[in-house]
PDB file of C-alpha atoms in Angstrom:
ATOM      1  CA  ALA E   1      -8.175  -6.599  -0.870  1.00  0.00           C
ATOM      2  CA  LEU E   2      -6.737  -6.297   2.454  1.00  0.00           C
ATOM      3  CA  PHE E   3      -7.945  -9.615   3.613  1.00  0.00           C
ATOM      4  CA  ILE E   4      -6.840 -11.254   0.509  1.00  0.00           C
ATOM      5  CA  ALA E   5      -3.392  -9.805   0.640  1.00  0.00           C
ATOM      6  CA  SER E   6      -3.145 -10.826   4.053  1.00  0.00           C
ATOM      7  CA  LEU E   7      -4.262 -14.311   3.220  1.00  0.00           C
ATOM      8  CA  LEU E   8      -1.987 -14.714   0.278  1.00  0.00           C
ATOM      9  CA  SER E   9       1.213 -13.301   2.216  1.00  0.00           C
ATOM     10  CA  GLY E  10       0.245 -15.257   5.144  1.00  0.00           C
ATOM     11  CA  LEU E  11       0.084 -18.461   3.164  1.00  0.00           C
ATOM     12  CA  GLY E  12       3.509 -17.840   1.415  1.00  0.00           C
ATOM     13  CA  VAL E  13       4.995 -16.834   4.628  1.00  0.00           C
ATOM     14  CA  LEU E  14       3.620 -20.069   6.425  1.00  0.00           C
ATOM     15  CA  LEU E  15       4.921 -22.088   3.458  1.00  0.00           C
ATOM     16  CA  GLY E  16       8.192 -20.568   3.668  1.00  0.00           C
ATOM     17  CA  ALA E  17       8.550 -21.035   7.478  1.00  0.00           C
ATOM     18  CA  VAL E  18       7.438 -24.704   7.047  1.00  0.00           C
ATOM     19  CA  LEU E  19      10.407 -25.163   4.632  1.00  0.00           C
ATOM     20  CA  LEU E  20      13.047 -23.748   6.649  1.00  0.00           C
ATOM     21  CA  VAL E  21      12.070 -20.652   8.693  1.00  0.00           C
ATOM     22  CA  LEU E  22      14.405 -18.173   6.776  1.00  0.00           C
ATOM     23  CA  PRO E  23      12.453 -18.402   3.463  1.00  0.00           C
ATOM     24  CA  GLY E  24       9.327 -17.469   5.426  1.00  0.00           C
ATOM     25  CA  ILE E  25      10.956 -14.417   7.007  1.00  0.00           C
ATOM     26  CA  PHE E  26      12.329 -13.320   3.585  1.00  0.00           C
ATOM     27  CA  LEU E  27       8.834 -13.366   2.173  1.00  0.00           C
ATOM     28  CA  LEU E  28       7.734 -11.352   5.437  1.00  0.00           C
ATOM     29  CA  ALA E  29      10.140  -8.941   4.846  1.00  0.00           C
ATOM     30  CA  ARG E  30       9.534  -8.466   0.992  1.00  0.00           C
ATOM     31  CA  TRP E  31       5.560  -8.166   1.566  1.00  0.00           C
ATOM     32  CA  LEU E  32       5.857  -6.116   4.692  1.00  0.00           C
ATOM     33  CA  ILE E  33       4.325  -2.980   3.027  1.00  0.00           C
ATOM     34  CA  ALA E  34       1.441  -4.660   1.075  1.00  0.00           C
ATOM     35  CA  SER E  35      -1.112  -3.459   3.465  1.00  0.00           C
ATOM     36  CA  PRO E  36      -0.225   0.172   3.284  1.00  0.00           C
ATOM     37  CA  PHE E  37      -0.378  -0.014  -0.642  1.00  0.00           C
ATOM     38  CA  ILE E  38      -3.818  -1.428  -0.293  1.00  0.00           C
ATOM     39  CA  VAL E  39      -5.072   1.331   2.037  1.00  0.00           C
ATOM     40  CA  GLU E  40      -3.344   4.520   0.667  1.00  0.00           C
ATOM     41  CA  ARG E  41      -3.573   3.623  -3.073  1.00  0.00           C
ATOM     42  CA  GLY E  42      -6.499   1.379  -3.022  1.00  0.00           C
ATOM     43  CA  MET E  43      -4.586  -1.469  -4.945  1.00  0.00           C
ATOM     44  CA  GLY E  44      -5.772  -4.941  -5.104  1.00  0.00           C
ATOM     45  CA  ALA E  45      -4.193  -7.795  -3.328  1.00  0.00           C
ATOM     46  CA  SER E  46      -1.825  -9.160  -5.900  1.00  0.00           C
ATOM     47  CA  GLU E  47      -0.986  -5.531  -7.119  1.00  0.00           C
ATOM     48  CA  ALA E  48      -0.089  -4.566  -3.575  1.00  0.00           C
ATOM     49  CA  LEU E  49       1.993  -7.720  -3.044  1.00  0.00           C
ATOM     50  CA  LYS E  50       3.987  -6.819  -6.205  1.00  0.00           C
ATOM     51  CA  ALA E  51       4.433  -3.224  -5.410  1.00  0.00           C
ATOM     52  CA  SER E  52       5.828  -4.184  -1.925  1.00  0.00           C
ATOM     53  CA  TRP E  53       8.196  -6.676  -3.450  1.00  0.00           C
ATOM     54  CA  GLU E  54       9.279  -4.072  -5.921  1.00  0.00           C
ATOM     55  CA  ALA E  55       9.541  -1.147  -2.953  1.00  0.00           C
ATOM     56  CA  THR E  56      11.563  -3.550  -0.609  1.00  0.00           C
ATOM     57  CA  ALA E  57      14.049  -4.832  -3.469  1.00  0.00           C
ATOM     58  CA  LYS E  58      16.913  -2.797  -2.037  1.00  0.00           C
ATOM     59  CA  ALA E  59      16.069  -2.572   1.791  1.00  0.00           C
ATOM     60  CA  TRP E  60      15.161  -6.324   2.491  1.00  0.00           C
ATOM     61  CA  PRO E  61      18.251  -7.405   4.548  1.00  0.00           C
ATOM     62  CA  GLY E  62      17.365  -4.595   6.995  1.00  0.00           C
ATOM     63  CA  LEU E  63      13.945  -5.733   7.090  1.00  0.00           C
ATOM     64  CA  PHE E  64      14.954  -9.351   7.534  1.00  0.00           C
ATOM     65  CA  ALA E  65      17.257  -8.446  10.256  1.00  0.00           C
ATOM     66  CA  LEU E  66      14.285  -6.032  11.947  1.00  0.00           C
ATOM     67  CA  ILE E  67      12.019  -9.182  11.663  1.00  0.00           C
ATOM     68  CA  LEU E  68      14.386 -11.797  13.291  1.00  0.00           C
ATOM     69  CA  VAL E  69      14.995  -9.475  16.106  1.00  0.00           C
ATOM     70  CA  ALA E  70      11.201  -8.535  16.669  1.00  0.00           C
ATOM     71  CA  GLY E  71      10.559 -12.307  16.550  1.00  0.00           C
ATOM     72  CA  ALA E  72      13.020 -13.266  18.800  1.00  0.00           C
ATOM     73  CA  ILE E  73      11.873 -10.585  21.198  1.00  0.00           C
ATOM     74  CA  LEU E  74       8.317 -11.834  21.130  1.00  0.00           C
ATOM     75  CA  ILE E  75       9.218 -15.543  21.506  1.00  0.00           C
ATOM     76  CA  ALA E  76      11.535 -14.820  24.455  1.00  0.00           C
ATOM     77  CA  ALA E  77       8.639 -12.536  26.245  1.00  0.00           C
ATOM     78  CA  VAL E  78       6.207 -15.330  25.640  1.00  0.00           C
ATOM     79  CA  ILE E  79       8.337 -17.858  27.011  1.00  0.00           C
ATOM     80  CA  ALA E  80       9.121 -15.583  30.010  1.00  0.00           C
ATOM     81  CA  ILE E  81       5.355 -15.477  30.709  1.00  0.00           C
ATOM     82  CA  PHE E  82       5.076 -19.212  30.545  1.00  0.00           C
ATOM     83  CA  VAL E  83       7.911 -19.847  32.881  1.00  0.00           C
ATOM     84  CA  ALA E  84       6.926 -17.265  35.383  1.00  0.00           C
ATOM     85  CA  ALA E  85       3.325 -18.509  35.326  1.00  0.00           C
ATOM     86  CA  GLU E  86       4.498 -22.371  35.919  1.00  0.00           C
ATOM     87  CA  SER E  87       6.849 -21.308  38.679  1.00  0.00           C
ATOM     88  CA  TRP E  88       4.047 -19.393  40.386  1.00  0.00           C
ATOM     89  CA  GLY E  89       1.938 -22.650  39.909  1.00  0.00           C
ATOM     90  CA  TYR E  90      -0.508 -21.579  37.306  1.00  0.00           C
ATOM     91  CA  SER E  91      -1.522 -23.522  34.222  1.00  0.00           C
ATOM     92  CA  ASP E  92      -0.625 -22.568  30.583  1.00  0.00           C
ATOM     93  CA  THR E  93      -4.582 -22.028  30.047  1.00  0.00           C
ATOM     94  CA  SER E  94      -4.974 -19.674  33.328  1.00  0.00           C
ATOM     95  CA  LEU E  95      -5.767 -15.877  32.934  1.00  0.00           C
ATOM     96  CA  VAL E  96      -2.261 -15.119  34.345  1.00  0.00           C
ATOM     97  CA  VAL E  97      -0.873 -16.541  31.115  1.00  0.00           C
ATOM     98  CA  LEU E  98      -3.684 -15.689  28.620  1.00  0.00           C
ATOM     99  CA  VAL E  99      -4.023 -12.066  29.330  1.00  0.00           C
ATOM    100  CA  PRO E 100      -0.450 -11.161  29.219  1.00  0.00           C
ATOM    101  CA  THR E 101       0.120 -13.261  26.251  1.00  0.00           C
ATOM    102  CA  ASN E 102      -2.729 -11.916  24.171  1.00  0.00           C
ATOM    103  CA  PHE E 103      -1.806  -8.383  25.241  1.00  0.00           C
ATOM    104  CA  LEU E 104       1.624  -8.958  23.905  1.00  0.00           C
ATOM    105  CA  VAL E 105       0.703 -10.486  20.847  1.00  0.00           C
ATOM    106  CA  GLY E 106      -1.845  -7.725  20.004  1.00  0.00           C
ATOM    107  CA  SER E 107       0.799  -4.915  20.943  1.00  0.00           C
ATOM    108  CA  MET E 108       3.069  -6.636  18.450  1.00  0.00           C
ATOM    109  CA  THR E 109       0.393  -6.502  15.852  1.00  0.00           C
ATOM    110  CA  VAL E 110      -0.190  -2.825  16.253  1.00  0.00           C
ATOM    111  CA  LEU E 111       3.712  -2.082  16.251  1.00  0.00           C
ATOM    112  CA  ALA E 112       3.878  -4.236  13.225  1.00  0.00           C
ATOM    113  CA  TRP E 113       1.382  -2.096  11.264  1.00  0.00           C
ATOM    114  CA  LEU E 114       3.106   1.114  12.695  1.00  0.00           C
ATOM    115  CA  VAL E 115       6.494  -0.226  11.303  1.00  0.00           C
ATOM    116  CA  ALA E 116       5.003  -1.148   8.047  1.00  0.00           C
ATOM    117  CA  VAL E 117       3.459   2.343   7.516  1.00  0.00           C
ATOM    118  CA  ALA E 118       6.955   4.072   8.591  1.00  0.00           C
ATOM    119  CA  ILE E 119       8.686   1.645   6.241  1.00  0.00           C
ATOM    120  CA  TYR E 120       6.163   2.372   3.464  1.00  0.00           C
ATOM    121  CA  ARG E 121       6.473   5.953   3.951  1.00  0.00           C
ATOM    122  CA  LEU E 122      10.382   5.886   3.738  1.00  0.00           C
ATOM    123  CA  ALA E 123      10.053   3.514   0.640  1.00  0.00           C
ATOM    124  CA  VAL E 124       7.431   5.647  -1.197  1.00  0.00           C
ATOM    125  CA  PRO E 125       7.538   9.244  -0.556  1.00  0.00           C
ATOM    126  CA  ALA E 126       4.332  10.984   0.105  1.00  0.00           C
ATOM    127  CA  GLY E 127       2.349  12.577  -3.033  1.00  0.00           C
ATOM    128  CA  ASP E 128      -0.448  14.934  -2.734  1.00  0.00           C
ATOM    129  CA  GLU E 129      -3.053  12.343  -1.849  1.00  0.00           C
ATOM    130  CA  PHE E 130      -3.914  14.091   1.646  1.00  0.00           C
ATOM    131  CA  THR E 131      -3.120  17.773   0.892  1.00  0.00           C
ATOM    132  CA  GLU E 132      -7.019  18.845   0.677  1.00  0.00           C
ATOM    133  CA  VAL E 133      -7.557  17.409   4.167  1.00  0.00           C
ATOM    134  CA  PHE E 134      -4.791  19.371   5.777  1.00  0.00           C
ATOM    135  CA  ALA E 135      -5.088  22.573   3.612  1.00  0.00           C
TER     136      ALA E 135
END
């Protein structure tokens, strides 16, 4: 379900990005917390995307802005890596470029998951699902 939800939301965001970029960011903001719905509640892909859509109905403008800022920071950092590497005489395929770029993208992926979980927790109050674990 997690793979299917990621695939469906990724295709939707890609289509939105191809159209004008902003629709893709809007879809990303609305589907941002689909993964936590799958992980915590065991929902299917389409059910989780719908639940995320409903849970972010009021908060999407802030999420939209958050994604724009995070995306701008990521793009600026990647460009800085390429510019610095070029000024030092390294090619775009050298380890000096590949290692920090992959580390940066991987770090942003982990950060995106953490942000999605935090937003999910704010949008969907905790129930008693895990009380037996911490009792």
